[in-house]
Amino acid sequence: MADRPHDDAKLGDNRPKLSLHVPEPKFRPGDAVDFSHIQVPEAGAQPRPDETTKPEDMLDFAHGLIRVLGEDNKAHGPWDPKLDPETLRTMLGHMAMTRAFDERMFRGQRQGKTSFYMKCTGEEATSVSASMALAADDMVFPSYRQQGILIQRGYPMIEMINQIYSNRGDKLKGRQLPIMYSSKEHSFFTISGNLATQTPQAVGWAMASAIKGDSRIAATWVGEGSTAEGDFHSACLFATVYNAPVILNVVNNQWAISSFSGFAGAERATFAARGVGYGIASLRVDGNDPLACYEAEQWAANRARANAGPTLIEFFSYRAEGHSTSDDPSGYRSAQERDEWPLGDPVMRLKNHLIEIGEWDEERQEKMDLEAAEYVKKTTKEAEENGILGHGLHHPFRTMFEDVFEELPWHLKEQAQQAIHERETKFPEGLPNGGKGA
Amino acid sequence: MSETATKPAPKTEEGTERRLNMIEAINDALDVSMGRDENIVIMGEDVGYFGGVFRCTAGLQQKYGKTRVFDTPISECGIIAAAVGMGAYGLRPVPEIQFADYIYPGLDQLISEAARLRYRSAAEYTAPITVRSPFGGGIFGGQTHSQSPEAIFAHVSGLKTVIPATPYDAKGLLISAIEDNDPVIFFEPKRIYNGPFSGYYDKPVEPWKRFDASVVPEGHYKIPLGKARYATEGDELTILAYGTMVHVVEAVCREKGVEADIVDLRTIVPVDIETIEESVKKTGCCLIVHEATRTAGFGAELSALVTERCFYHLEAPVERVTGFDTPYPHSLEWAYFPGPIRIGEALDKILSE
């Protein structure tokens, strides 16, 4: 407006006034929640196309919702992976363990044992089930809410806790914020605080695998909020241009901290639909249906392995808890949402399915939950022997200067000397712990 | 004097002089490196079939195939990110950013990812990538084909920044950069791709072939990163420069009869502090010259280092000759460029103290 000459202001008077649309979530704190606008198709209603189907022939899958587990707790339709009961119980176990882990670590943060934690409650299927459909050496580029992958891949839980506590056992030497894990051995890429950066990196990794004639594929996870980042566009573009063997998993949990998915464009299109514009095969999946999550990931993995190209999967889910230990969702959304969420809880749905097919019961579930909680508790105690945040038992401070480069250049050597000097000034009688834990 | 700070220009062992301009030397470095290591891949806008807008990658796709040298979408973020992912896989990518002015869309990937990968993963993952990019002005490139953003990268822990000033150095430094396991920003001063620049824009460019520094040995050789070079030696003062400005200050000193230690830094980070200290303590005076804008430019870091480390040897304040603190102009390029007059006045000022 400032640029329009004042005298000409009337020129626009016979045209309708423009107005800015600012998205607003349907429910705010205190509001009654009604999710009836969310279309939930019958489980089993969606066909399962061949993995080499052309993207343009799959438009319906970007707008629909692939579901396997119905209200009757039975598996329906062509997306049923038909997993044997033992595998289903394993899946349930990993999800229950992930939930127990989250509970304990959240409490640990509240007890002051660490600075920060993020739960994935309600989204366990999007990591555990999806990851189970991949090979152990397929490379994953996760965001910060896929701890279920590490648990599913058998990463030692004590290492996770050591990292969260930044203690002397922390493989990342206390450099990283809690939950920013890294494990090359488990083909789990180092987590970055910068959102969506991992998505085009995953594509690059997949391109490298293709360049070398390897058979491994890459998969990346990103929240729906982070799809707004330019990196996500780059990822989709490079994936399609080079037909990269990669799976782009978008976990649509409806919320990016306090911003509802409308601020990432959800009012106009599904997140899966974005893949269509790039010519990427795209699936939209019930993210709280562990069987659908598994089979969609399997479909995409098969497609990538067949050199048929990338897949974008939108896992439609709900972030049941706050964004992080620093967040209070009662400040921006209705507390009712979690209970009213039409797709339920992934752990409960799988449990009920196993009971329905006669492979599980409440007693065993109770025992499993108890054992999971006990295991996490025991492992937490073990990890605490390595120290907790701020209690001195962290890595020697000189490690702060290592790994900036492969070798320490002169200026970092000098700064390390300065740090040593400061420690000696602070502890003239000698460093505590013989200098190791100072 | 550091081990590699040698002159005059090297000769090939066989005694046969092969003279290349900087473009050819860079192309040769890429060719030699790709021939030795099949994990090296080159990617960027127009680098594949066409061979690059400056011809630096000419012929490489034909020789090594399009899965090792390939064109990319116009997405600097995507180019750097894909390179980081490829590096995590185990490749050694050499991405090109067509102009340094266009590296900014890739900055988050460079600063938050490539530079931090080793540190944040405790060396589980590394980014052994070399980002090549033409930089610097003096070619009527206007605002977006002339910038010298090296100070932005110097400020980032975990990145190395390298800038050659001769064809011989360009090849040896680029091979070192590619083989280095840390991420390296390799800025190529495009003003001197074809020949050194005296600062007199109205004089024709003298081709590299007339200078000994264009003698580029065949095959593999390296110039270590982090080691400066004495472009000329003298007792009157020390001049710290890199890229195009090495040649401009050489020409000005020659013209004015000033005998200077002109230290071509070659690597910005980590900078060769030993050579800097050695020279400044000998001469007692220091002039810093770069094309980049003045405020918080790399010259400020150099000035601070010299002042901190050579204070009692200094006979005059450390001076900086730089670009002005404006965007790089088009029509007024030669009023902006730190040319012979600005350098000459700084020399007079220092040497009169």
Short mmCIF file of N, CA and C in Angstrom, two decimals, chain B residues 155-307:
data_model
loop_
_atom_site.label_atom_id
_atom_site.label_comp_id
_atom_site.label_asym_id
_atom_site.label_seq_id
_atom_site.Cartn_x
_atom_site.Cartn_y
_atom_site.Cartn_z
N HIS B 155 33.69 -18.10 9.25
CA HIS B 155 33.06 -17.99 10.58
C HIS B 155 32.40 -19.31 11.01
N VAL B 156 32.38 -20.30 10.14
CA VAL B 156 31.68 -21.55 10.43
C VAL B 156 32.68 -22.61 10.89
N SER B 157 32.53 -23.06 12.13
CA SER B 157 33.40 -24.12 12.61
C SER B 157 33.13 -25.40 11.83
N GLY B 158 34.18 -26.00 11.33
CA GLY B 158 34.03 -27.27 10.64
C GLY B 158 34.18 -27.19 9.14
N LEU B 159 34.29 -25.98 8.61
CA LEU B 159 34.52 -25.82 7.16
C LEU B 159 35.93 -25.34 6.91
N LYS B 160 36.53 -25.84 5.84
CA LYS B 160 37.79 -25.28 5.36
C LYS B 160 37.50 -24.47 4.11
N THR B 161 38.21 -23.39 3.95
CA THR B 161 38.00 -22.55 2.77
C THR B 161 39.34 -22.33 2.08
N VAL B 162 39.37 -22.64 0.79
CA VAL B 162 40.60 -22.61 0.02
C VAL B 162 40.40 -21.73 -1.22
N ILE B 163 41.41 -20.91 -1.51
CA ILE B 163 41.33 -20.01 -2.67
C ILE B 163 42.67 -20.00 -3.39
N PRO B 164 42.75 -20.56 -4.57
CA PRO B 164 44.03 -20.56 -5.30
C PRO B 164 44.26 -19.25 -6.04
N ALA B 165 45.51 -18.99 -6.36
CA ALA B 165 45.82 -17.77 -7.11
C ALA B 165 46.59 -18.05 -8.40
N THR B 166 46.96 -19.32 -8.61
CA THR B 166 47.69 -19.66 -9.84
C THR B 166 47.19 -21.01 -10.35
N PRO B 167 47.44 -21.31 -11.63
CA PRO B 167 47.05 -22.63 -12.14
C PRO B 167 47.75 -23.77 -11.39
N TYR B 168 49.03 -23.60 -11.10
CA TYR B 168 49.76 -24.65 -10.39
C TYR B 168 49.12 -24.92 -9.03
N ASP B 169 48.83 -23.85 -8.31
CA ASP B 169 48.19 -23.99 -7.01
C ASP B 169 46.77 -24.55 -7.15
N ALA B 170 46.05 -24.08 -8.18
CA ALA B 170 44.66 -24.51 -8.33
C ALA B 170 44.58 -26.02 -8.43
N LYS B 171 45.47 -26.60 -9.20
CA LYS B 171 45.43 -28.06 -9.33
C LYS B 171 45.83 -28.75 -8.03
N GLY B 172 46.95 -28.34 -7.48
CA GLY B 172 47.45 -29.00 -6.27
C GLY B 172 46.55 -28.82 -5.07
N LEU B 173 45.97 -27.63 -4.94
CA LEU B 173 45.06 -27.37 -3.82
C LEU B 173 43.74 -28.10 -4.01
N LEU B 174 43.27 -28.15 -5.27
CA LEU B 174 41.98 -28.83 -5.49
C LEU B 174 42.11 -30.33 -5.22
N ILE B 175 43.21 -30.92 -5.63
CA ILE B 175 43.41 -32.34 -5.34
C ILE B 175 43.47 -32.56 -3.83
N SER B 176 44.16 -31.69 -3.14
CA SER B 176 44.20 -31.80 -1.67
C SER B 176 42.81 -31.65 -1.07
N ALA B 177 42.05 -30.68 -1.58
CA ALA B 177 40.71 -30.44 -1.05
C ALA B 177 39.82 -31.67 -1.24
N ILE B 178 39.91 -32.24 -2.43
CA ILE B 178 39.07 -33.42 -2.73
C ILE B 178 39.46 -34.59 -1.83
N GLU B 179 40.75 -34.75 -1.59
CA GLU B 179 41.21 -35.88 -0.78
C GLU B 179 41.05 -35.62 0.72
N ASP B 180 40.84 -34.37 1.09
CA ASP B 180 40.66 -34.03 2.50
C ASP B 180 39.33 -34.61 2.99
N ASN B 181 39.32 -35.11 4.21
CA ASN B 181 38.09 -35.71 4.75
C ASN B 181 37.15 -34.70 5.39
N ASP B 182 37.55 -33.44 5.40
CA ASP B 182 36.67 -32.39 5.90
C ASP B 182 36.00 -31.68 4.73
N PRO B 183 34.84 -31.08 4.97
CA PRO B 183 34.20 -30.33 3.89
C PRO B 183 35.02 -29.08 3.54
N VAL B 184 35.25 -28.88 2.27
CA VAL B 184 36.07 -27.76 1.81
C VAL B 184 35.27 -26.90 0.83
N ILE B 185 35.30 -25.60 1.08
CA ILE B 185 34.77 -24.65 0.11
C ILE B 185 35.95 -24.21 -0.74
N PHE B 186 35.87 -24.46 -2.03
CA PHE B 186 36.98 -24.15 -2.93
C PHE B 186 36.54 -23.03 -3.85
N PHE B 187 36.98 -21.82 -3.53
CA PHE B 187 36.58 -20.66 -4.32
C PHE B 187 37.60 -20.39 -5.41
N GLU B 188 37.10 -20.32 -6.64
CA GLU B 188 37.97 -20.10 -7.80
C GLU B 188 37.81 -18.65 -8.26
N PRO B 189 38.89 -17.85 -8.19
CA PRO B 189 38.76 -16.45 -8.61
C PRO B 189 38.61 -16.38 -10.13
N LYS B 190 37.37 -16.14 -10.55
CA LYS B 190 37.12 -16.26 -11.99
C LYS B 190 37.79 -15.15 -12.80
N ARG B 191 38.15 -14.05 -12.15
CA ARG B 191 38.85 -12.97 -12.86
C ARG B 191 40.20 -13.45 -13.38
N ILE B 192 40.78 -14.44 -12.70
CA ILE B 192 42.11 -14.91 -13.12
C ILE B 192 42.06 -16.33 -13.70
N TYR B 193 40.86 -16.75 -14.15
CA TYR B 193 40.77 -18.05 -14.83
C TYR B 193 41.72 -18.10 -16.03
N ASN B 194 41.77 -17.00 -16.78
CA ASN B 194 42.53 -17.02 -18.03
C ASN B 194 43.91 -16.38 -17.96
N GLY B 195 44.09 -15.53 -16.94
CA GLY B 195 45.40 -14.90 -16.80
C GLY B 195 45.41 -14.04 -15.56
N PRO B 196 46.57 -13.77 -14.98
CA PRO B 196 46.62 -12.95 -13.77
C PRO B 196 46.16 -11.52 -14.09
N PHE B 197 45.73 -10.82 -13.05
CA PHE B 197 45.12 -9.51 -13.25
C PHE B 197 45.94 -8.46 -12.50
N SER B 198 46.33 -7.43 -13.23
CA SER B 198 47.19 -6.40 -12.63
C SER B 198 46.40 -5.37 -11.85
N GLY B 199 45.10 -5.34 -12.05
CA GLY B 199 44.30 -4.28 -11.45
C GLY B 199 44.02 -3.17 -12.45
N TYR B 200 44.74 -3.19 -13.56
CA TYR B 200 44.49 -2.20 -14.63
C TYR B 200 43.53 -2.83 -15.63
N TYR B 201 42.25 -2.50 -15.44
CA TYR B 201 41.22 -3.16 -16.22
C TYR B 201 41.23 -2.74 -17.68
N ASP B 202 41.90 -1.62 -17.97
CA ASP B 202 41.92 -1.15 -19.35
C ASP B 202 43.06 -1.78 -20.15
N LYS B 203 43.86 -2.57 -19.49
CA LYS B 203 44.94 -3.27 -20.21
C LYS B 203 44.47 -4.69 -20.55
N PRO B 204 44.90 -5.20 -21.70
CA PRO B 204 44.46 -6.56 -22.05
C PRO B 204 45.01 -7.59 -21.06
N VAL B 205 44.25 -8.68 -20.88
CA VAL B 205 44.69 -9.75 -19.99
C VAL B 205 45.87 -10.47 -20.62
N GLU B 206 46.89 -10.64 -19.83
CA GLU B 206 48.00 -11.47 -20.30
C GLU B 206 47.69 -12.91 -19.98
N PRO B 207 47.75 -13.79 -20.95
CA PRO B 207 47.37 -15.19 -20.69
C PRO B 207 48.34 -15.86 -19.72
N TRP B 208 47.80 -16.85 -18.99
CA TRP B 208 48.60 -17.56 -17.99
C TRP B 208 49.88 -18.14 -18.57
N LYS B 209 49.80 -18.52 -19.85
CA LYS B 209 50.94 -19.24 -20.45
C LYS B 209 52.23 -18.43 -20.42
N ARG B 210 52.13 -17.11 -20.23
CA ARG B 210 53.34 -16.28 -20.15
C ARG B 210 53.95 -16.28 -18.75
N PHE B 211 53.32 -16.98 -17.82
CA PHE B 211 53.81 -16.96 -16.43
C PHE B 211 54.19 -18.37 -15.97
N ASP B 212 55.27 -18.43 -15.21
CA ASP B 212 55.76 -19.72 -14.76
C ASP B 212 54.76 -20.49 -13.91
N ALA B 213 53.87 -19.74 -13.22
CA ALA B 213 52.90 -20.43 -12.36
C ALA B 213 51.87 -21.21 -13.16
N SER B 214 51.94 -21.09 -14.49
CA SER B 214 51.03 -21.88 -15.32
C SER B 214 51.64 -23.22 -15.71
N VAL B 215 52.86 -23.45 -15.28
CA VAL B 215 53.47 -24.75 -15.52
C VAL B 215 52.82 -25.74 -14.55
N VAL B 216 52.04 -26.65 -15.11
CA VAL B 216 51.26 -27.57 -14.28
C VAL B 216 51.69 -29.00 -14.61
N PRO B 217 52.32 -29.65 -13.67
CA PRO B 217 52.75 -31.02 -13.93
C PRO B 217 51.58 -31.93 -14.26
N GLU B 218 51.86 -32.93 -15.05
CA GLU B 218 50.84 -33.94 -15.32
C GLU B 218 50.68 -34.81 -14.09
N GLY B 219 49.57 -35.48 -14.03
CA GLY B 219 49.37 -36.47 -12.97
C GLY B 219 49.07 -35.84 -11.62
N HIS B 220 49.36 -36.64 -10.60
CA HIS B 220 48.91 -36.31 -9.24
C HIS B 220 49.96 -35.55 -8.46
N TYR B 221 49.60 -34.41 -7.92
CA TYR B 221 50.43 -33.75 -6.91
C TYR B 221 49.52 -32.93 -6.01
N LYS B 222 49.99 -32.68 -4.82
CA LYS B 222 49.16 -31.97 -3.85
C LYS B 222 49.90 -30.78 -3.27
N ILE B 223 49.15 -29.76 -2.96
CA ILE B 223 49.66 -28.65 -2.16
C ILE B 223 48.88 -28.69 -0.85
N PRO B 224 49.57 -28.78 0.27
CA PRO B 224 48.83 -28.98 1.52
C PRO B 224 47.91 -27.81 1.84
N LEU B 225 46.75 -28.14 2.39
CA LEU B 225 45.84 -27.09 2.86
C LEU B 225 46.43 -26.49 4.13
N GLY B 226 46.15 -25.22 4.34
CA GLY B 226 46.62 -24.57 5.55
C GLY B 226 48.05 -24.04 5.45
N LYS B 227 48.61 -24.07 4.26
CA LYS B 227 49.98 -23.58 4.07
C LYS B 227 49.97 -22.42 3.07
N ALA B 228 50.53 -21.30 3.50
CA ALA B 228 50.60 -20.13 2.62
C ALA B 228 51.82 -20.23 1.70
N ARG B 229 51.92 -19.25 0.83
CA ARG B 229 53.02 -19.22 -0.14
C ARG B 229 53.51 -17.78 -0.23
N TYR B 230 54.81 -17.60 -0.32
CA TYR B 230 55.33 -16.26 -0.59
C TYR B 230 55.26 -16.02 -2.09
N ALA B 231 54.39 -15.12 -2.51
CA ALA B 231 54.32 -14.79 -3.94
C ALA B 231 55.54 -13.97 -4.33
N THR B 232 55.93 -13.03 -3.46
CA THR B 232 57.21 -12.33 -3.61
C THR B 232 57.79 -12.19 -2.21
N GLU B 233 59.07 -11.91 -2.15
CA GLU B 233 59.69 -11.70 -0.84
C GLU B 233 60.35 -10.33 -0.79
N GLY B 234 60.23 -9.71 0.36
CA GLY B 234 60.83 -8.39 0.54
C GLY B 234 60.79 -8.01 2.00
N ASP B 235 61.53 -6.96 2.34
CA ASP B 235 61.67 -6.60 3.74
C ASP B 235 60.81 -5.42 4.17
N GLU B 236 60.23 -4.73 3.21
CA GLU B 236 59.59 -3.45 3.56
C GLU B 236 58.27 -3.63 4.32
N LEU B 237 57.47 -4.57 3.88
CA LEU B 237 56.22 -4.85 4.60
C LEU B 237 55.69 -6.20 4.17
N THR B 238 54.71 -6.66 4.94
CA THR B 238 54.01 -7.90 4.62
C THR B 238 52.66 -7.56 4.03
N ILE B 239 52.32 -8.19 2.94
CA ILE B 239 50.97 -8.03 2.39
C ILE B 239 50.30 -9.39 2.42
N LEU B 240 49.16 -9.46 3.11
CA LEU B 240 48.38 -10.69 3.16
C LEU B 240 47.25 -10.59 2.14
N ALA B 241 47.22 -11.55 1.22
CA ALA B 241 46.21 -11.51 0.17
C ALA B 241 45.91 -12.93 -0.28
N TYR B 242 44.90 -13.05 -1.12
CA TYR B 242 44.57 -14.35 -1.71
C TYR B 242 43.76 -14.12 -2.98
N GLY B 243 43.76 -15.11 -3.84
CA GLY B 243 43.00 -15.02 -5.09
C GLY B 243 43.52 -13.93 -5.99
N THR B 244 42.60 -13.26 -6.65
CA THR B 244 42.94 -12.22 -7.62
C THR B 244 43.87 -11.15 -7.03
N MET B 245 43.63 -10.81 -5.77
CA MET B 245 44.34 -9.68 -5.19
C MET B 245 45.85 -9.93 -5.04
N VAL B 246 46.25 -11.19 -5.03
CA VAL B 246 47.69 -11.49 -4.98
C VAL B 246 48.38 -10.83 -6.18
N HIS B 247 47.73 -10.94 -7.32
CA HIS B 247 48.35 -10.42 -8.55
C HIS B 247 48.25 -8.90 -8.63
N VAL B 248 47.15 -8.37 -8.11
CA VAL B 248 47.00 -6.91 -8.13
C VAL B 248 48.08 -6.28 -7.23
N VAL B 249 48.26 -6.83 -6.04
CA VAL B 249 49.26 -6.21 -5.15
C VAL B 249 50.68 -6.43 -5.69
N GLU B 250 50.88 -7.55 -6.34
CA GLU B 250 52.19 -7.78 -6.96
C GLU B 250 52.48 -6.69 -7.99
N ALA B 251 51.48 -6.40 -8.82
CA ALA B 251 51.67 -5.40 -9.87
C ALA B 251 51.91 -4.02 -9.27
N VAL B 252 51.15 -3.70 -8.23
CA VAL B 252 51.30 -2.37 -7.61
C VAL B 252 52.69 -2.24 -6.97
N CYS B 253 53.11 -3.28 -6.28
CA CYS B 253 54.43 -3.24 -5.64
C CYS B 253 55.54 -3.11 -6.68
N ARG B 254 55.38 -3.83 -7.75
CA ARG B 254 56.38 -3.78 -8.82
C ARG B 254 56.47 -2.35 -9.36
N GLU B 255 55.31 -1.78 -9.60
CA GLU B 255 55.22 -0.44 -10.17
C GLU B 255 55.81 0.61 -9.24
N LYS B 256 55.54 0.43 -7.94
CA LYS B 256 56.01 1.42 -6.98
C LYS B 256 57.40 1.12 -6.44
N GLY B 257 57.95 0.01 -6.86
CA GLY B 257 59.28 -0.36 -6.38
C GLY B 257 59.30 -0.74 -4.92
N VAL B 258 58.16 -1.26 -4.43
CA VAL B 258 58.09 -1.70 -3.03
C VAL B 258 58.50 -3.16 -2.95
N GLU B 259 59.40 -3.44 -2.02
CA GLU B 259 59.82 -4.83 -1.86
C GLU B 259 59.07 -5.44 -0.69
N ALA B 260 58.06 -6.21 -1.02
CA ALA B 260 57.16 -6.73 0.01
C ALA B 260 57.21 -8.24 0.07
N ASP B 261 56.94 -8.75 1.27
CA ASP B 261 56.55 -10.15 1.41
C ASP B 261 55.08 -10.22 1.04
N ILE B 262 54.79 -10.71 -0.15
CA ILE B 262 53.38 -10.90 -0.47
C ILE B 262 53.03 -12.34 -0.14
N VAL B 263 52.24 -12.49 0.90
CA VAL B 263 51.87 -13.83 1.35
C VAL B 263 50.52 -14.20 0.74
N ASP B 264 50.55 -15.15 -0.16
CA ASP B 264 49.32 -15.69 -0.73
C ASP B 264 48.81 -16.76 0.24
N LEU B 265 47.74 -16.46 0.93
CA LEU B 265 47.30 -17.34 2.02
C LEU B 265 46.89 -18.73 1.54
N ARG B 266 46.33 -18.80 0.36
CA ARG B 266 45.86 -20.05 -0.26
C ARG B 266 44.74 -20.74 0.52
N THR B 267 44.89 -20.90 1.80
CA THR B 267 43.81 -21.43 2.64
C THR B 267 43.40 -20.34 3.64
N ILE B 268 42.11 -20.08 3.69
CA ILE B 268 41.57 -19.06 4.61
C ILE B 268 41.39 -19.67 6.00
N VAL B 269 40.79 -20.86 6.02
CA VAL B 269 40.64 -21.61 7.28
C VAL B 269 41.05 -23.06 7.03
N PRO B 270 42.00 -23.61 7.78
CA PRO B 270 42.80 -22.93 8.80
C PRO B 270 43.92 -22.11 8.15
N VAL B 271 44.05 -20.89 8.62
CA VAL B 271 45.02 -19.98 8.01
C VAL B 271 46.43 -20.33 8.51
N ASP B 272 47.41 -20.06 7.67
CA ASP B 272 48.81 -20.41 8.00
C ASP B 272 49.40 -19.32 8.90
N ILE B 273 49.15 -19.47 10.19
CA ILE B 273 49.56 -18.43 11.14
C ILE B 273 51.08 -18.34 11.24
N GLU B 274 51.75 -19.46 11.06
CA GLU B 274 53.22 -19.45 11.18
C GLU B 274 53.85 -18.54 10.14
N THR B 275 53.41 -18.69 8.91
CA THR B 275 53.99 -17.87 7.84
C THR B 275 53.65 -16.39 8.05
N ILE B 276 52.41 -16.15 8.47
CA ILE B 276 52.00 -14.76 8.72
C ILE B 276 52.89 -14.14 9.80
N GLU B 277 53.03 -14.85 10.91
CA GLU B 277 53.85 -14.32 12.02
C GLU B 277 55.30 -14.14 11.59
N GLU B 278 55.82 -15.14 10.89
CA GLU B 278 57.21 -15.09 10.46
C GLU B 278 57.47 -13.84 9.62
N SER B 279 56.55 -13.58 8.69
CA SER B 279 56.76 -12.46 7.78
C SER B 279 56.57 -11.12 8.50
N VAL B 280 55.48 -10.99 9.27
CA VAL B 280 55.20 -9.69 9.90
C VAL B 280 56.29 -9.35 10.93
N LYS B 281 56.77 -10.37 11.65
CA LYS B 281 57.82 -10.09 12.63
C LYS B 281 59.11 -9.66 11.93
N LYS B 282 59.27 -10.10 10.70
CA LYS B 282 60.44 -9.69 9.93
C LYS B 282 60.29 -8.26 9.41
N THR B 283 59.12 -7.95 8.86
CA THR B 283 58.95 -6.66 8.18
C THR B 283 58.45 -5.56 9.11
N GLY B 284 57.66 -5.92 10.13
CA GLY B 284 57.14 -4.92 11.07
C GLY B 284 55.94 -4.16 10.56
N CYS B 285 55.49 -4.44 9.35
CA CYS B 285 54.33 -3.75 8.79
C CYS B 285 53.43 -4.76 8.09
N CYS B 286 52.14 -4.49 8.14
CA CYS B 286 51.22 -5.45 7.52
C CYS B 286 50.06 -4.75 6.83
N LEU B 287 49.87 -5.12 5.59
CA LEU B 287 48.72 -4.66 4.81
C LEU B 287 47.91 -5.89 4.42
N ILE B 288 46.62 -5.78 4.60
CA ILE B 288 45.72 -6.88 4.26
C ILE B 288 44.84 -6.43 3.10
N VAL B 289 44.74 -7.26 2.09
CA VAL B 289 44.00 -6.86 0.89
C VAL B 289 43.01 -7.95 0.50
N HIS B 290 41.75 -7.59 0.43
CA HIS B 290 40.78 -8.51 -0.19
C HIS B 290 39.68 -7.76 -0.90
N GLU B 291 39.06 -8.45 -1.84
CA GLU B 291 37.98 -7.85 -2.63
C GLU B 291 36.70 -7.71 -1.84
N ALA B 292 36.51 -8.61 -0.88
CA ALA B 292 35.25 -8.66 -0.14
C ALA B 292 35.04 -7.37 0.63
N THR B 293 33.79 -7.11 0.98
CA THR B 293 33.45 -5.93 1.76
C THR B 293 34.24 -5.91 3.07
N ARG B 294 34.36 -4.71 3.61
CA ARG B 294 35.32 -4.49 4.69
C ARG B 294 34.84 -5.01 6.06
N THR B 295 33.64 -4.57 6.45
CA THR B 295 33.19 -4.83 7.82
C THR B 295 32.98 -6.32 8.06
N ALA B 296 33.69 -6.82 9.07
CA ALA B 296 33.63 -8.24 9.43
C ALA B 296 34.09 -9.15 8.29
N GLY B 297 34.83 -8.58 7.36
CA GLY B 297 35.46 -9.39 6.33
C GLY B 297 36.59 -10.21 6.93
N PHE B 298 37.19 -11.11 6.12
CA PHE B 298 38.25 -11.94 6.68
C PHE B 298 39.46 -11.09 7.08
N GLY B 299 39.59 -9.92 6.47
CA GLY B 299 40.67 -9.02 6.83
C GLY B 299 40.63 -8.61 8.29
N ALA B 300 39.44 -8.54 8.85
CA ALA B 300 39.32 -8.18 10.26
C ALA B 300 39.94 -9.26 11.14
N GLU B 301 39.71 -10.50 10.77
CA GLU B 301 40.30 -11.61 11.52
C GLU B 301 41.82 -11.58 11.38
N LEU B 302 42.28 -11.34 10.16
CA LEU B 302 43.73 -11.30 9.94
C LEU B 302 44.36 -10.15 10.73
N SER B 303 43.69 -9.01 10.70
CA SER B 303 44.21 -7.84 11.41
C SER B 303 44.30 -8.14 12.91
N ALA B 304 43.27 -8.79 13.44
CA ALA B 304 43.27 -9.12 14.86
C ALA B 304 44.39 -10.09 15.19
N LEU B 305 44.56 -11.09 14.34
CA LEU B 305 45.61 -12.09 14.59
C LEU B 305 46.99 -11.44 14.58
N VAL B 306 47.22 -10.59 13.60
CA VAL B 306 48.52 -9.94 13.49
C VAL B 306 48.76 -9.03 14.69
N THR B 307 47.72 -8.30 15.06
CA THR B 307 47.87 -7.38 16.19
C THR B 307 48.13 -8.15 17.49
#
